[in-house]
mmCIF file of C-alpha atoms and ligand atoms in Angstrom:
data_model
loop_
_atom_site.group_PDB
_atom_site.id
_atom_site.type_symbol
_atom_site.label_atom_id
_atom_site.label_comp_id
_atom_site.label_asym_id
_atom_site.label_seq_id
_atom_site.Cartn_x
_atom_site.Cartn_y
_atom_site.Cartn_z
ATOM 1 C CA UNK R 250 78.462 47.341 154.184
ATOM 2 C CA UNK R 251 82.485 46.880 154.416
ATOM 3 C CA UNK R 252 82.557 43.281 156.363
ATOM 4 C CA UNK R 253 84.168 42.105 159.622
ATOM 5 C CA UNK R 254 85.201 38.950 161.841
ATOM 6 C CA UNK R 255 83.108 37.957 164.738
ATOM 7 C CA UNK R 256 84.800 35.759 167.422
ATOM 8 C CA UNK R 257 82.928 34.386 170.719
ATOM 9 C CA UNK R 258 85.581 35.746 173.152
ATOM 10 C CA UNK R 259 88.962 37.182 173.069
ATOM 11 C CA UNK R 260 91.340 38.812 175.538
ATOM 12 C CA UNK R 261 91.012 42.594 174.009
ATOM 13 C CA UNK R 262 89.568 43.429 170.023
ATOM 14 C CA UNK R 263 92.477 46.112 170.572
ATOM 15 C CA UNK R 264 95.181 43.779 171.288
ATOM 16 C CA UNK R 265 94.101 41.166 168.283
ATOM 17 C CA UNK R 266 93.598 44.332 165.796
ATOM 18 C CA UNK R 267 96.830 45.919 166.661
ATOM 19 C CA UNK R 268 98.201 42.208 165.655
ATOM 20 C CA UNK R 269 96.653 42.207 162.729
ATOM 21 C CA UNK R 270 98.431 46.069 162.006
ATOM 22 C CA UNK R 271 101.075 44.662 162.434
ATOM 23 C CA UNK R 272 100.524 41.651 159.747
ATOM 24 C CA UNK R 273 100.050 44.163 157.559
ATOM 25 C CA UNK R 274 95.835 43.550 157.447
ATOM 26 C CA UNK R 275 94.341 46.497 155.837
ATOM 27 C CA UNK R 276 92.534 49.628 156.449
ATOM 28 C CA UNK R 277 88.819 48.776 158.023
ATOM 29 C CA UNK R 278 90.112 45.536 159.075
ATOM 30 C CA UNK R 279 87.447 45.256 162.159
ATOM 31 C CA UNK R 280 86.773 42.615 164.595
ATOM 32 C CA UNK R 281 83.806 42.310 167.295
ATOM 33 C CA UNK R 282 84.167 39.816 170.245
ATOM 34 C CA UNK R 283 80.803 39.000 172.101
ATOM 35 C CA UNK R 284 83.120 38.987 175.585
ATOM 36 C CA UNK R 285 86.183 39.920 176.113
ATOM 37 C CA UNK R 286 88.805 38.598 179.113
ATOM 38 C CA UNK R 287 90.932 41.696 179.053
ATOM 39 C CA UNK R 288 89.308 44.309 177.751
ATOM 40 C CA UNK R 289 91.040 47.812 178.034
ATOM 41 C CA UNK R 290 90.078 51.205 178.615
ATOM 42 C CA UNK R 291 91.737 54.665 178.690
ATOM 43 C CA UNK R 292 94.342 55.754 180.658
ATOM 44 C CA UNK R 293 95.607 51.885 181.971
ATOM 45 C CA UNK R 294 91.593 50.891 183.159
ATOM 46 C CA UNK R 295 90.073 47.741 182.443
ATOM 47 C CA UNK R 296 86.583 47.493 180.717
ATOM 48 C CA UNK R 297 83.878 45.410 182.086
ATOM 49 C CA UNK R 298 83.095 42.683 178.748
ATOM 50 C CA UNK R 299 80.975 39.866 180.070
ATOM 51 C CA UNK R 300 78.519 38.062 177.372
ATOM 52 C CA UNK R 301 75.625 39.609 176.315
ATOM 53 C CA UNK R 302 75.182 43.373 177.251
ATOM 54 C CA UNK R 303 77.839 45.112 175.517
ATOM 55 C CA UNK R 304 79.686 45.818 171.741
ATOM 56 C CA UNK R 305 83.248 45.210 172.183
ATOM 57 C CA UNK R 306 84.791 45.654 168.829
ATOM 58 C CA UNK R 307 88.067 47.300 166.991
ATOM 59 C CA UNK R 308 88.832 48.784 163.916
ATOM 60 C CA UNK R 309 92.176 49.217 162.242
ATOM 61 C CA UNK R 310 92.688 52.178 160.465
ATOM 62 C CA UNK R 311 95.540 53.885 158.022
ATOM 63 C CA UNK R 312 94.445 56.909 157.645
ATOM 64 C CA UNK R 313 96.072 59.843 155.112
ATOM 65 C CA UNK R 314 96.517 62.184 158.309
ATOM 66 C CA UNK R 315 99.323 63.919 159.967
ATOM 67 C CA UNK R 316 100.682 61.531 162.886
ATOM 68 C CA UNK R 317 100.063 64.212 165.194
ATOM 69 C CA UNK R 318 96.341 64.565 163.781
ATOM 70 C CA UNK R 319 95.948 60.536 164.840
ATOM 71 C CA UNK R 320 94.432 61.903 168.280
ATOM 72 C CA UNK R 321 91.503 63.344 166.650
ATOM 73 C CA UNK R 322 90.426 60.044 165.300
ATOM 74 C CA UNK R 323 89.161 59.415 169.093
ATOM 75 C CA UNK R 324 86.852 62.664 167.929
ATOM 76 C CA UNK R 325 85.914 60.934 164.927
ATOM 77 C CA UNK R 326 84.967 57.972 166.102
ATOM 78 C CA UNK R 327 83.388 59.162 168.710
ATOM 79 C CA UNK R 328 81.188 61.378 165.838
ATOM 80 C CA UNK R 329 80.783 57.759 164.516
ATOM 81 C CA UNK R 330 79.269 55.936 167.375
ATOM 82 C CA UNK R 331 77.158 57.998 168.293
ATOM 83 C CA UNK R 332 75.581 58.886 164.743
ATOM 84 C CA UNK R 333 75.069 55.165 164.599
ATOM 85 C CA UNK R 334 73.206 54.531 168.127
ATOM 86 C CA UNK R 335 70.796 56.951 167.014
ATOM 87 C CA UNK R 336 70.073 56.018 163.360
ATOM 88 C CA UNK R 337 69.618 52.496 165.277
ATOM 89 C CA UNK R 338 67.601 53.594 168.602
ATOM 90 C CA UNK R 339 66.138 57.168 168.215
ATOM 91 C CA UNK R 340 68.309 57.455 171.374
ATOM 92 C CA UNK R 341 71.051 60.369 171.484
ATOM 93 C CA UNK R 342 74.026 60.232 173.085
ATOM 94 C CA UNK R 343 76.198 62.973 174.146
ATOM 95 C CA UNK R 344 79.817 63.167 174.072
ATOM 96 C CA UNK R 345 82.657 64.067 176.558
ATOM 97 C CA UNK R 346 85.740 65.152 175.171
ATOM 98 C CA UNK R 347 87.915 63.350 174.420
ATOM 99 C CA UNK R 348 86.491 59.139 174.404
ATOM 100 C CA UNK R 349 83.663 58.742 175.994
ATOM 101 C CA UNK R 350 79.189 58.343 174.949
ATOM 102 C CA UNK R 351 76.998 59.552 177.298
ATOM 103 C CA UNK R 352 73.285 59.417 177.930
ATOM 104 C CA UNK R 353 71.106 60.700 180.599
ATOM 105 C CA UNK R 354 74.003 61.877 182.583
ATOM 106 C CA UNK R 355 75.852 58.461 182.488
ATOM 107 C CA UNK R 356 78.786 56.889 180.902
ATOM 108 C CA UNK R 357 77.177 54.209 178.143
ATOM 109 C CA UNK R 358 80.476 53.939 175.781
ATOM 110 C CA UNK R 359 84.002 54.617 175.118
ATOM 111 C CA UNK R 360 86.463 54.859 172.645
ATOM 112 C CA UNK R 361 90.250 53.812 173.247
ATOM 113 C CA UNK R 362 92.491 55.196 169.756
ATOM 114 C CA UNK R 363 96.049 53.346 169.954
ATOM 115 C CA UNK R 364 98.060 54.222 167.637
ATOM 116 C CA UNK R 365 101.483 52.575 165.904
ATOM 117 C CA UNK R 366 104.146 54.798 163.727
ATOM 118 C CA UNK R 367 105.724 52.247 162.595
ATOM 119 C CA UNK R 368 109.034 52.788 159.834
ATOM 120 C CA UNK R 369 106.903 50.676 157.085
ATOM 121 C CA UNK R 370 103.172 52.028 157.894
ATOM 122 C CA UNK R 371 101.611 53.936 160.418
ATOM 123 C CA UNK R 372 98.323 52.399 161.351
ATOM 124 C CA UNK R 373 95.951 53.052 164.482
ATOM 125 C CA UNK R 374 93.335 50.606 165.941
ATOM 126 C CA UNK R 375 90.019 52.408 167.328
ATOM 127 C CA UNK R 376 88.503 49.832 169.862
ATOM 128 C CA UNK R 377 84.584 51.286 171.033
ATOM 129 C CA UNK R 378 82.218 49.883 173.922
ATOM 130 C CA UNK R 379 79.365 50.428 173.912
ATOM 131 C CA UNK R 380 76.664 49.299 177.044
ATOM 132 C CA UNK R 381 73.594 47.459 175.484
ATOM 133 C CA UNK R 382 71.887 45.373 177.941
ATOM 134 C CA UNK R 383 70.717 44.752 181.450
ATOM 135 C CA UNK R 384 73.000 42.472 183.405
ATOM 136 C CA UNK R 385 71.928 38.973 184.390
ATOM 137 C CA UNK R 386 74.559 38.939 186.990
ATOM 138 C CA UNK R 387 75.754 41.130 189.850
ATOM 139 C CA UNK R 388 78.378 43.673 187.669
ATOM 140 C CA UNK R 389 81.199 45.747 189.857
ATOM 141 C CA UNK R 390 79.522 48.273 192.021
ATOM 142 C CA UNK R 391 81.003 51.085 189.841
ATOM 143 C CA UNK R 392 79.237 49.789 186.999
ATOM 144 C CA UNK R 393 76.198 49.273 188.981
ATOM 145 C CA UNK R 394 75.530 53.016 189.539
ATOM 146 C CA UNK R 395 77.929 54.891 187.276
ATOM 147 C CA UNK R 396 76.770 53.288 184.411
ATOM 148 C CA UNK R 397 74.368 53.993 180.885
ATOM 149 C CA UNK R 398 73.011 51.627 178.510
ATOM 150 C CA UNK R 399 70.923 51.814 175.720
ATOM 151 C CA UNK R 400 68.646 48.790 176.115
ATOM 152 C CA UNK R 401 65.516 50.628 176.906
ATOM 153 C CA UNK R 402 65.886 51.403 173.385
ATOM 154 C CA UNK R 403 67.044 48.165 171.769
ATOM 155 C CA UNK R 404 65.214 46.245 170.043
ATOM 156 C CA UNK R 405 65.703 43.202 167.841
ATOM 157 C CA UNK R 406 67.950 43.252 165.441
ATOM 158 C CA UNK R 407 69.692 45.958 167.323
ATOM 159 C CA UNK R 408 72.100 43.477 169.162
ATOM 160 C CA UNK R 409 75.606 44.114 169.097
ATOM 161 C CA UNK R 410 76.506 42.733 165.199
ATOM 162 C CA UNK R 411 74.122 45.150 163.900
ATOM 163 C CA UNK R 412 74.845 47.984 165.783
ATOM 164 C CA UNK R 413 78.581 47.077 164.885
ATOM 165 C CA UNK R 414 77.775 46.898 161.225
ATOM 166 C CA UNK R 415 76.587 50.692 161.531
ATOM 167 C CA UNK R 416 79.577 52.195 163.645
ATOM 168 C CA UNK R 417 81.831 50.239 161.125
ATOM 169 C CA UNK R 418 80.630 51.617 158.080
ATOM 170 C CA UNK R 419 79.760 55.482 160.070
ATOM 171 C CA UNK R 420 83.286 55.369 160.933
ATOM 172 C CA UNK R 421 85.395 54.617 157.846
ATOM 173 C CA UNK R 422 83.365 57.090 155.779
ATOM 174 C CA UNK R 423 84.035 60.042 158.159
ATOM 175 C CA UNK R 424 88.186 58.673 158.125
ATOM 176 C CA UNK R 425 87.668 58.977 154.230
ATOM 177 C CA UNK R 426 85.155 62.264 154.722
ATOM 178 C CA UNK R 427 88.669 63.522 156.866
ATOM 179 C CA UNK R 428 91.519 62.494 154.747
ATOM 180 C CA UNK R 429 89.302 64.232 151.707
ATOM 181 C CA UNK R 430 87.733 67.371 153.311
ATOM 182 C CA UNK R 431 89.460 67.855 156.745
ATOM 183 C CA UNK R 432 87.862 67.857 159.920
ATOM 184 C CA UNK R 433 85.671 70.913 159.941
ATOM 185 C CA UNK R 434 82.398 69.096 159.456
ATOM 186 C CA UNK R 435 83.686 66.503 161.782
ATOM 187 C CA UNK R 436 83.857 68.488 164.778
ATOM 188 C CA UNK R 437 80.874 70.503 163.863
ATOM 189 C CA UNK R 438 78.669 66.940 164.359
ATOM 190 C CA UNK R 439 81.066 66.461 167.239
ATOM 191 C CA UNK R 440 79.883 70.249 168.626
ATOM 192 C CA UNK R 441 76.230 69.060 167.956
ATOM 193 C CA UNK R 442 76.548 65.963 170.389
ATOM 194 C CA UNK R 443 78.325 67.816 173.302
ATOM 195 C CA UNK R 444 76.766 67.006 176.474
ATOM 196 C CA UNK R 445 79.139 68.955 178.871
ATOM 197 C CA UNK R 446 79.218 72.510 176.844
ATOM 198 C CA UNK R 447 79.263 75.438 179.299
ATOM 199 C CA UNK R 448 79.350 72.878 182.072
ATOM 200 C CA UNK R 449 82.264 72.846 185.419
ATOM 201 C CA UNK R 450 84.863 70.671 184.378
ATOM 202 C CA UNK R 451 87.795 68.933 186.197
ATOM 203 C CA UNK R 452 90.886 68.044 184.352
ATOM 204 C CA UNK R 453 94.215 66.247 186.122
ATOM 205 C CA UNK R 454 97.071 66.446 184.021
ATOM 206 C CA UNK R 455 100.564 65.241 184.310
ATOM 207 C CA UNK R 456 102.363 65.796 187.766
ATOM 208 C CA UNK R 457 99.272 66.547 189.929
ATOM 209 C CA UNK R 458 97.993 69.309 187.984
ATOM 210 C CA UNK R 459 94.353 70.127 188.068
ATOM 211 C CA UNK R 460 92.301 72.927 185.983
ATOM 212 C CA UNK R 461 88.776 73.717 186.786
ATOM 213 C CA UNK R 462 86.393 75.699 184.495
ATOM 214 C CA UNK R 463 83.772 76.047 182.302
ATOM 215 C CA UNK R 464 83.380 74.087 179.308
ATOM 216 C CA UNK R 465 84.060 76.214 176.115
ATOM 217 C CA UNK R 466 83.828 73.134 173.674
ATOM 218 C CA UNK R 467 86.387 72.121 171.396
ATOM 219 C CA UNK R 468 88.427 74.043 169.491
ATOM 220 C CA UNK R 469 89.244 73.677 165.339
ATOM 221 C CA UNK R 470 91.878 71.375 166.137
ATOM 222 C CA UNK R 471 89.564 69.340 168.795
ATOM 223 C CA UNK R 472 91.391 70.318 171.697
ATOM 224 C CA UNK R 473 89.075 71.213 174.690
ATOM 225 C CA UNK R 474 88.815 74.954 175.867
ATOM 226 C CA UNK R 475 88.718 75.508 179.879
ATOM 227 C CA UNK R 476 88.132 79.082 181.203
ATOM 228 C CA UNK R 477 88.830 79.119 184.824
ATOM 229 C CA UNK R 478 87.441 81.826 187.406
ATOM 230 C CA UNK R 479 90.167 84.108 186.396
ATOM 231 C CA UNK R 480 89.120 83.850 182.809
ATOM 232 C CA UNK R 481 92.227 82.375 181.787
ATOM 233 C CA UNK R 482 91.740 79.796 178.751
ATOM 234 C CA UNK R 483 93.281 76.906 179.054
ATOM 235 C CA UNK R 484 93.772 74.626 175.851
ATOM 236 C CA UNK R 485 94.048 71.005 176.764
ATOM 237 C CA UNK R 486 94.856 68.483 174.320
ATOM 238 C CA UNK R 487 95.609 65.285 176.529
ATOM 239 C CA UNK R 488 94.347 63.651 179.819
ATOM 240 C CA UNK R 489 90.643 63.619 180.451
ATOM 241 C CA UNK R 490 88.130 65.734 182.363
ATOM 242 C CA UNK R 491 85.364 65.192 184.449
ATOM 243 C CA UNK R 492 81.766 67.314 185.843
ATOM 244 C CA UNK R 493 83.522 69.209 188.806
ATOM 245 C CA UNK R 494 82.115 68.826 192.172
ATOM 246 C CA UNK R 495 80.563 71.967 192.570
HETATM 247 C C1 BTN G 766 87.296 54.036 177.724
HETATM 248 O O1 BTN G 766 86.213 54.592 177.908
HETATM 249 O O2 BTN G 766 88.210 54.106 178.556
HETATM 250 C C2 BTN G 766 87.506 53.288 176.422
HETATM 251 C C3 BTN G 766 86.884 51.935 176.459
HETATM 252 C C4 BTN G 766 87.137 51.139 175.197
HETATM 253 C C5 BTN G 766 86.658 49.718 175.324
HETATM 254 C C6 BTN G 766 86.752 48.987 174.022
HETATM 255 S S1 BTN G 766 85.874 47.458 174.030
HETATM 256 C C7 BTN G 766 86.571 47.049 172.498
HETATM 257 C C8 BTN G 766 88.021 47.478 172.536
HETATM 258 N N1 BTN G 766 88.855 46.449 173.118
HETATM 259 C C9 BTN G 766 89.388 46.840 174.268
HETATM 260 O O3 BTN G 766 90.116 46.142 174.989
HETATM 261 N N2 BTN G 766 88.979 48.081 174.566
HETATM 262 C C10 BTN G 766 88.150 48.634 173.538
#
């Protein structure tokens, strides 16, 4: 199993990996924090990393891909994670394009892809979360009720090294299984493991647009496919969705 650093708290795994990128610290470089200060979600939100009921951890990657194929490693890791949660827990979680692990109808993980182009190597840092435990405190009230975890499920040694160990090693051989073969199988596992197919989604793009429609899954280059009431398709390829209110 390809190794990695373990450190009792940091501010983000991101922030220290992306450091590390820019050392010049090589592909599958990975680091897991048992808390985090600052950790950081998607789209400028902060993710709740107190001790003991979550993986926080971050893996820098330079893969042989396109720059503008660096998006899909979100998909990819996402393939990863949850691969690995269920060869550790029997439990199977179901993805929502683009980031995010979900099981019985709640959010229990996310994925946050950063990437650098920088002139002497590009590199990208995949950062996942993953919900383990039940809290010993009192957590934000969003977390309270919006909020999966797999702990029914874990048992020892499933704590967070472990399950680390797995996405780690899940994750750099479908990056190689990519880079070799492209990412036909990929999304085919990633097709498997989607929880929202055929479902009413909501996305809010740029400058207050919105799209509602039905989930047609994700296309060959992992963009999602909308089809509104008018049964116009709608390809999008940034921002994130959400179950509409229906
Ligand atoms: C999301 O769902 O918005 C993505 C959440 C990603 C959280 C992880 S925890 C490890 C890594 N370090 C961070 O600061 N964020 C990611």
């Amino acid at each position: 199993m390809p190794k990695f650093t373990i450190v009792k708290e940091t501010g983000s795994t991101n922030d220290d990996v992306l450091t590390l990128g820019r050392q010049g610290a090589a592909h599958g470089t990975a680091l897991l924090a048992l808390s985090q200060r600052q950790g950081r979600g998607r789209l400028g939100r902060s993710w709740y990393s107190p001790t003991g009921i979550g993986l926080y951890g971050s893996v820098l990657l330079r893969p042989h891909i396109a720059r503008e194929s660096y998006p899909r490693l979100t998909l990819v890791a996402g393939v990863a994670a949850a691969t690995a949660i269920e060869t550790q827990t029997g439990l199977s979680p179901r993805l929502k394009w683009p980031n995010d692990l979900y099981l019985d109808g709640k959010k229990c993980g996310g994925i946050l892809t950063e990437a650098v182009f920088a002139g002497d190597g590009d590199y990208a840092v995949v950062g996942i979360g993953v919900n383990l435990g039940a809290f010993s405190g009192t957590p934000p009230e969003e977390f309270q009720y919006k909020t999966g975890a797999l702990w029914q499920a874990m048992r020892p040694p499933h704590h967070a090294e472990f399950l680390f160990a797995v996405i780690h090693e899940q994750l750099l051989t479908l990056v190689s299984e990519y880079e070799n073969h492209g990412l036909a199988g990929i999304l085919r596992q990633w097709r498997r493991r989607d929880g929202f197919y055929g479902q009413q989604m909501a996305w809010a793009g740029p400058n207050g647009v919105k799209i509602i429609g039905e989930s047609a899954g994700i296309d060959e280059a992992g963009d999602l496919l909308l089809v509104d009431e008018e049964r116009c398709l709608h390809i999008i390829n940034c921002g994130e969705v959400q179950p509409a209110a229906v």
